[in-house]
Amino acid sequence: MPMITSGCDEENKKLQTSMDPALQYHYGELAIARDPAHPNHALPLIRTDHRRILDIGCGMGQSLVALQLSTSVEAWGVDRDVAALTAGSRIVPHNVHLLAGTGEHLPFPDQSFDLVFSRVALPYMDISKVIAEAARVLLPGGEFWAMLHPPGMLLQRIGQDLRSGRVKDLVFCGYIGFNSLLLHMIRRQVRVGGSCETVQTHSGMQRLLAARGLQPFSVSRAPHFIVRAHKA
C-alpha cells in the first residue's frame, strides 16, 4: 500500500481556497478537533506510556494534528481516501505518518501500538473486523478508544427525513437499522453498495470487544458515545 509521507508542521492556507470540495469535510473536522469548545469535539487522552499510536480512519490526520503529540511519540494514520492523505501530508508533523489502507485490514505487524483509536470512522466500517485487527496490532496492556453512533442518532435522522420528505434517505435509514440489529444480535454486518453503516449499543459493543480479548473499562454516553478498552 502506498505510504503518504509527513510534511511541514503548519497548514498551507492557500491550499484551502483551491482544494477539491470533497476535502472540505476533512478541513471542517480539523477545525472541530482543534476547538475544545465545539460540541462535536472529542479526542483520546494521550498517556506518557503511549509511545506508538494508530488512528483508524484518520482522514487527513486531523485528530493526530490536534493532539499536539510529543516528538517522542510515533503516530500512524490509516485511511482509504488517498486525496485526504495527500492533503494531510502537508500539515502533519514529522512524527506522524499517513498510510493508505482500511481498518478491516491494517498493514502493521502484531503488537505494534500502545493506543489504537478511531474518532469518526468506526460506525461506517465492518466493526467486528476492525476490532479484531485493533486487538491484533495492540501491545498487551494497550488501549482501544472509539467514538460511536448511538441508536438515538438514527432515530433523529429518521425524524428529519420524515419531516423533510427525504424518501431515499429514509430507505437507507431502514438499511442502517437492519444492519445495526444484525451487529447487535449476531456480530455480523451486510455491505450494500460499499456501505456497511450501523449504530451501536453499549451491550453490543461489550460483546464485540470481549470476543476479541479487549476488556471495556470506560463507556460514556454524554456528550458523546465513547468506549475505551484494554488488551489483557
GROMACS .gro file of C-alpha atoms in nm:
model
  232
    1MET     CA    1   0.000   0.000   0.000
    2PRO     CA    2   0.134   0.349  -0.079
    3MET     CA    3   0.268   0.548   0.213
    4ILE     CA    4   0.197   0.922   0.224
    5THR     CA    5   0.498   1.080   0.389
    6SER     CA    6   0.464   1.351   0.651
    7GLY     CA    7   0.520   1.718   0.566
    8CYS     CA    8   0.558   2.052   0.741
    9ASP     CA    9   0.403   2.142   1.074
   10GLU     CA   10   0.179   2.429   0.960
   11GLU     CA   11  -0.119   2.429   0.725
   12ASN     CA   12  -0.085   2.575   0.383
   13LYS     CA   13  -0.361   2.837   0.394
   14LYS     CA   14  -0.366   2.879   0.017
   15LEU     CA   15  -0.450   2.511  -0.028
   16GLN     CA   16  -0.788   2.556   0.135
   17THR     CA   17  -0.901   2.810  -0.125
   18SER     CA   18  -0.828   2.580  -0.419
   19MET     CA   19  -0.890   2.234  -0.273
   20ASP     CA   20  -1.125   1.967  -0.401
   21PRO     CA   21  -1.470   2.026  -0.246
   22ALA     CA   22  -1.460   1.668  -0.115
   23LEU     CA   23  -1.178   1.774   0.120
   24GLN     CA   24  -1.387   2.044   0.285
   25TYR     CA   25  -1.528   1.784   0.525
   26HIS     CA   26  -1.181   1.696   0.648
   27TYR     CA   27  -1.086   2.060   0.698
   28GLY     CA   28  -1.408   2.102   0.895
   29GLU     CA   29  -1.314   1.804   1.112
   30LEU     CA   30  -0.970   1.957   1.165
   31ALA     CA   31  -1.134   2.274   1.296
   32ILE     CA   32  -1.354   2.068   1.530
   33ALA     CA   33  -1.059   1.864   1.657
   34ARG     CA   34  -0.871   2.185   1.735
   35ASP     CA   35  -1.162   2.350   1.917
   36PRO     CA   36  -1.230   2.205   2.266
   37ALA     CA   37  -1.542   2.421   2.291
   38HIS     CA   38  -1.707   2.266   1.984
   39PRO     CA   39  -1.997   2.032   2.075
   40ASN     CA   40  -1.856   1.759   1.850
   41HIS     CA   41  -1.504   1.779   1.992
   42ALA     CA   42  -1.365   1.457   2.140
   43LEU     CA   43  -1.011   1.321   2.148
   44PRO     CA   44  -0.845   1.036   2.336
   45LEU     CA   45  -0.625   1.114   2.635
   46ILE     CA   46  -0.261   1.052   2.549
   47ARG     CA   47  -0.073   0.895   2.840
   48THR     CA   48   0.302   0.901   2.888
   49ASP     CA   49   0.320   0.528   2.806
   50HIS     CA   50   0.150   0.580   2.469
   51ARG     CA   51   0.466   0.577   2.257
   52ARG     CA   52   0.320   0.434   1.935
   53ILE     CA   53  -0.030   0.543   1.829
   54LEU     CA   54  -0.263   0.445   1.545
   55ASP     CA   55  -0.564   0.642   1.419
   56ILE     CA   56  -0.805   0.427   1.213
   57GLY     CA   57  -0.999   0.628   0.954
   58CYS     CA   58  -0.770   0.926   1.007
   59GLY     CA   59  -0.886   1.134   0.710
   60MET     CA   60  -0.614   1.394   0.662
   61GLY     CA   61  -0.472   1.324   1.007
   62GLN     CA   62  -0.673   1.598   1.176
   63SER     CA   63  -0.701   1.422   1.512
   64LEU     CA   64  -0.329   1.346   1.518
   65VAL     CA   65  -0.255   1.711   1.440
   66ALA     CA   66  -0.494   1.839   1.708
   67LEU     CA   67  -0.345   1.609   1.974
   68GLN     CA   68  -0.015   1.803   1.951
   69LEU     CA   69   0.184   1.490   2.019
   70SER     CA   70   0.528   1.495   2.172
   71THR     CA   71   0.808   1.444   1.920
   72SER     CA   72   0.897   1.128   2.112
   73VAL     CA   73   0.565   0.970   2.006
   74GLU     CA   74   0.545   0.782   1.675
   75ALA     CA   75   0.197   0.807   1.526
   76TRP     CA   76   0.035   0.648   1.224
   77GLY     CA   77  -0.292   0.719   1.049
   78VAL     CA   78  -0.475   0.484   0.811
   79ASP     CA   79  -0.747   0.586   0.566
   80ARG     CA   80  -0.874   0.473   0.227
   81ASP     CA   81  -0.909   0.831   0.095
   82VAL     CA   82  -0.578   0.897  -0.082
   83ALA     CA   83  -0.674   1.256  -0.166
   84ALA     CA   84  -0.729   1.331   0.204
   85LEU     CA   85  -0.399   1.163   0.294
   86THR     CA   86  -0.216   1.367   0.032
   87ALA     CA   87  -0.364   1.690   0.170
   88GLY     CA   88  -0.284   1.578   0.522
   89SER     CA   89   0.079   1.513   0.437
   90ARG     CA   90   0.117   1.892   0.407
   91ILE     CA   91   0.001   1.964   0.762
   92VAL     CA   92   0.107   1.673   0.986
   93PRO     CA   93   0.427   1.695   1.192
   94HIS     CA   94   0.725   1.478   1.105
   95ASN     CA   95   0.649   1.209   1.362
   96VAL     CA   96   0.304   1.146   1.210
   97HIS     CA   97   0.286   0.908   0.913
   98LEU     CA   98  -0.022   0.866   0.692
   99LEU     CA   99  -0.083   0.539   0.513
  100ALA     CA  100  -0.343   0.427   0.259
  101GLY     CA  101  -0.538   0.128   0.390
  102THR     CA  102  -0.854   0.010   0.566
  103GLY     CA  103  -0.940  -0.061   0.926
  104GLU     CA  104  -1.050  -0.412   0.835
  105HIS     CA  105  -0.701  -0.498   0.705
  106LEU     CA  106  -0.438  -0.300   0.896
  107PRO     CA  107  -0.094  -0.307   0.729
  108PHE     CA  108   0.102  -0.348   1.054
  109PRO     CA  109   0.263  -0.639   1.240
  110ASP     CA  110   0.112  -0.787   1.554
  111GLN     CA  111   0.162  -0.596   1.881
  112SER     CA  112   0.273  -0.268   1.720
  113PHE     CA  113   0.083   0.001   1.916
  114ASP     CA  114   0.014   0.125   2.268
  115LEU     CA  115  -0.304   0.307   2.159
  116VAL     CA  116  -0.543   0.244   1.872
  117PHE     CA  117  -0.828   0.491   1.828
  118SER     CA  118  -1.099   0.594   1.583
  119ARG     CA  119  -1.274   0.927   1.631
  120VAL     CA  120  -1.530   0.938   1.348
  121ALA     CA  121  -1.490   0.638   1.118
  122LEU     CA  122  -1.577   0.318   1.306
  123PRO     CA  123  -1.960   0.332   1.257
  124TYR     CA  124  -1.902   0.322   0.879
  125MET     CA  125  -1.678   0.012   0.890
  126ASP     CA  126  -1.717  -0.360   0.949
  127ILE     CA  127  -1.684  -0.316   1.324
  128SER     CA  128  -1.618  -0.678   1.419
  129LYS     CA  129  -1.329  -0.699   1.171
  130VAL     CA  130  -1.185  -0.364   1.277
  131ILE     CA  131  -1.192  -0.461   1.645
  132ALA     CA  132  -1.019  -0.791   1.560
  133GLU     CA  133  -0.748  -0.600   1.375
  134ALA     CA  134  -0.714  -0.342   1.653
  135ALA     CA  135  -0.670  -0.622   1.907
  136ARG     CA  136  -0.408  -0.785   1.685
  137VAL     CA  137  -0.190  -0.475   1.650
  138LEU     CA  138  -0.224  -0.364   2.013
  139LEU     CA  139   0.051  -0.447   2.259
  140PRO     CA  140  -0.052  -0.628   2.578
  141GLY     CA  141  -0.196  -0.363   2.808
  142GLY     CA  142  -0.260  -0.136   2.509
  143GLU     CA  143  -0.571   0.080   2.487
  144PHE     CA  144  -0.855   0.094   2.233
  145TRP     CA  145  -1.064   0.415   2.211
  146ALA     CA  146  -1.357   0.480   1.978
  147MET     CA  147  -1.637   0.732   1.938
  148LEU     CA  148  -1.959   0.564   1.822
  149HIS     CA  149  -2.311   0.639   1.699
  150PRO     CA  150  -2.591   0.564   1.949
  151PRO     CA  151  -2.932   0.444   1.823
  152GLY     CA  152  -3.080   0.784   1.909
  153MET     CA  153  -2.873   0.937   1.629
  154LEU     CA  154  -3.051   0.715   1.375
  155LEU     CA  155  -3.393   0.794   1.523
  156GLN     CA  156  -3.320   1.164   1.496
  157ARG     CA  157  -3.219   1.122   1.132
  158ILE     CA  158  -3.538   0.929   1.057
  159GLY     CA  159  -3.744   1.206   1.214
  160GLN     CA  160  -3.570   1.467   0.999
  161ASP     CA  161  -3.628   1.257   0.687
  162LEU     CA  162  -3.999   1.221   0.766
  163ARG     CA  163  -4.039   1.595   0.817
  164SER     CA  164  -3.844   1.678   0.502
  165GLY     CA  165  -3.986   1.405   0.281
  166ARG     CA  166  -3.643   1.255   0.204
  167VAL     CA  167  -3.770   0.914   0.095
  168LYS     CA  168  -3.440   0.785  -0.043
  169ASP     CA  169  -3.252   0.857   0.279
  170LEU     CA  170  -3.541   0.713   0.481
  171VAL     CA  171  -3.495   0.383   0.294
  172PHE     CA  172  -3.124   0.396   0.366
  173CYS     CA  173  -3.201   0.452   0.733
  174GLY     CA  174  -3.403   0.130   0.723
  175TYR     CA  175  -3.093  -0.048   0.594
  176ILE     CA  176  -2.883   0.106   0.875
  177GLY     CA  177  -3.137  -0.011   1.131
  178PHE     CA  178  -3.140  -0.367   0.991
  179ASN     CA  179  -2.760  -0.377   0.975
  180SER     CA  180  -2.737  -0.246   1.331
  181LEU     CA  181  -2.971  -0.519   1.454
  182LEU     CA  182  -2.752  -0.783   1.287
  183LEU     CA  183  -2.444  -0.635   1.450
  184HIS     CA  184  -2.608  -0.627   1.793
  185MET     CA  185  -2.754  -0.978   1.773
  186ILE     CA  186  -2.501  -1.187   1.580
  187ARG     CA  187  -2.196  -0.958   1.535
  188ARG     CA  188  -2.239  -0.950   1.156
  189GLN     CA  189  -2.298  -0.675   0.901
  190VAL     CA  190  -2.421  -0.666   0.542
  191ARG     CA  191  -2.237  -0.445   0.294
  192VAL     CA  192  -2.455  -0.282   0.028
  193GLY     CA  193  -2.308  -0.059  -0.241
  194GLY     CA  194  -1.986  -0.024  -0.044
  195SER     CA  195  -2.166   0.080   0.275
  196CYS     CA  196  -2.195  -0.116   0.600
  197GLU     CA  197  -2.301   0.171   0.829
  198THR     CA  198  -2.450   0.093   1.169
  199VAL     CA  199  -2.540   0.247   1.503
  200GLN     CA  200  -2.405   0.077   1.814
  201THR     CA  201  -2.525  -0.020   2.160
  202HIS     CA  202  -2.340  -0.042   2.491
  203SER     CA  203  -2.407  -0.412   2.542
  204GLY     CA  204  -2.338  -0.497   2.180
  205MET     CA  205  -2.000  -0.325   2.191
  206GLN     CA  206  -1.911  -0.500   2.516
  207ARG     CA  207  -1.970  -0.838   2.348
  208LEU     CA  208  -1.773  -0.741   2.037
  209LEU     CA  209  -1.476  -0.621   2.240
  210ALA     CA  210  -1.477  -0.918   2.476
  211ALA     CA  211  -1.488  -1.161   2.181
  212ARG     CA  212  -1.154  -1.019   2.066
  213GLY     CA  213  -0.986  -1.012   2.405
  214LEU     CA  214  -1.047  -0.643   2.475
  215GLN     CA  215  -1.189  -0.558   2.817
  216PRO     CA  216  -1.406  -0.243   2.830
  217PHE     CA  217  -1.318  -0.024   3.127
  218SER     CA  218  -1.496   0.300   3.040
  219VAL     CA  219  -1.813   0.384   2.848
  220SER     CA  220  -1.950   0.736   2.830
  221ARG     CA  221  -2.281   0.831   2.668
  222ALA     CA  222  -2.281   1.208   2.717
  223PRO     CA  223  -2.198   1.426   2.546
  224HIS     CA  224  -2.057   1.151   2.318
  225PHE     CA  225  -2.084   0.773   2.300
  226ILE     CA  226  -1.723   0.671   2.364
  227VAL     CA  227  -1.589   0.329   2.458
  228ARG     CA  228  -1.245   0.256   2.598
  229ALA     CA  229  -1.098  -0.091   2.639
  230HIS     CA  230  -0.763  -0.251   2.708
  231LYS     CA  231  -0.591  -0.564   2.583
  232ALA     CA  232  -0.511  -0.812   2.856
   0.00000   0.00000   0.00000
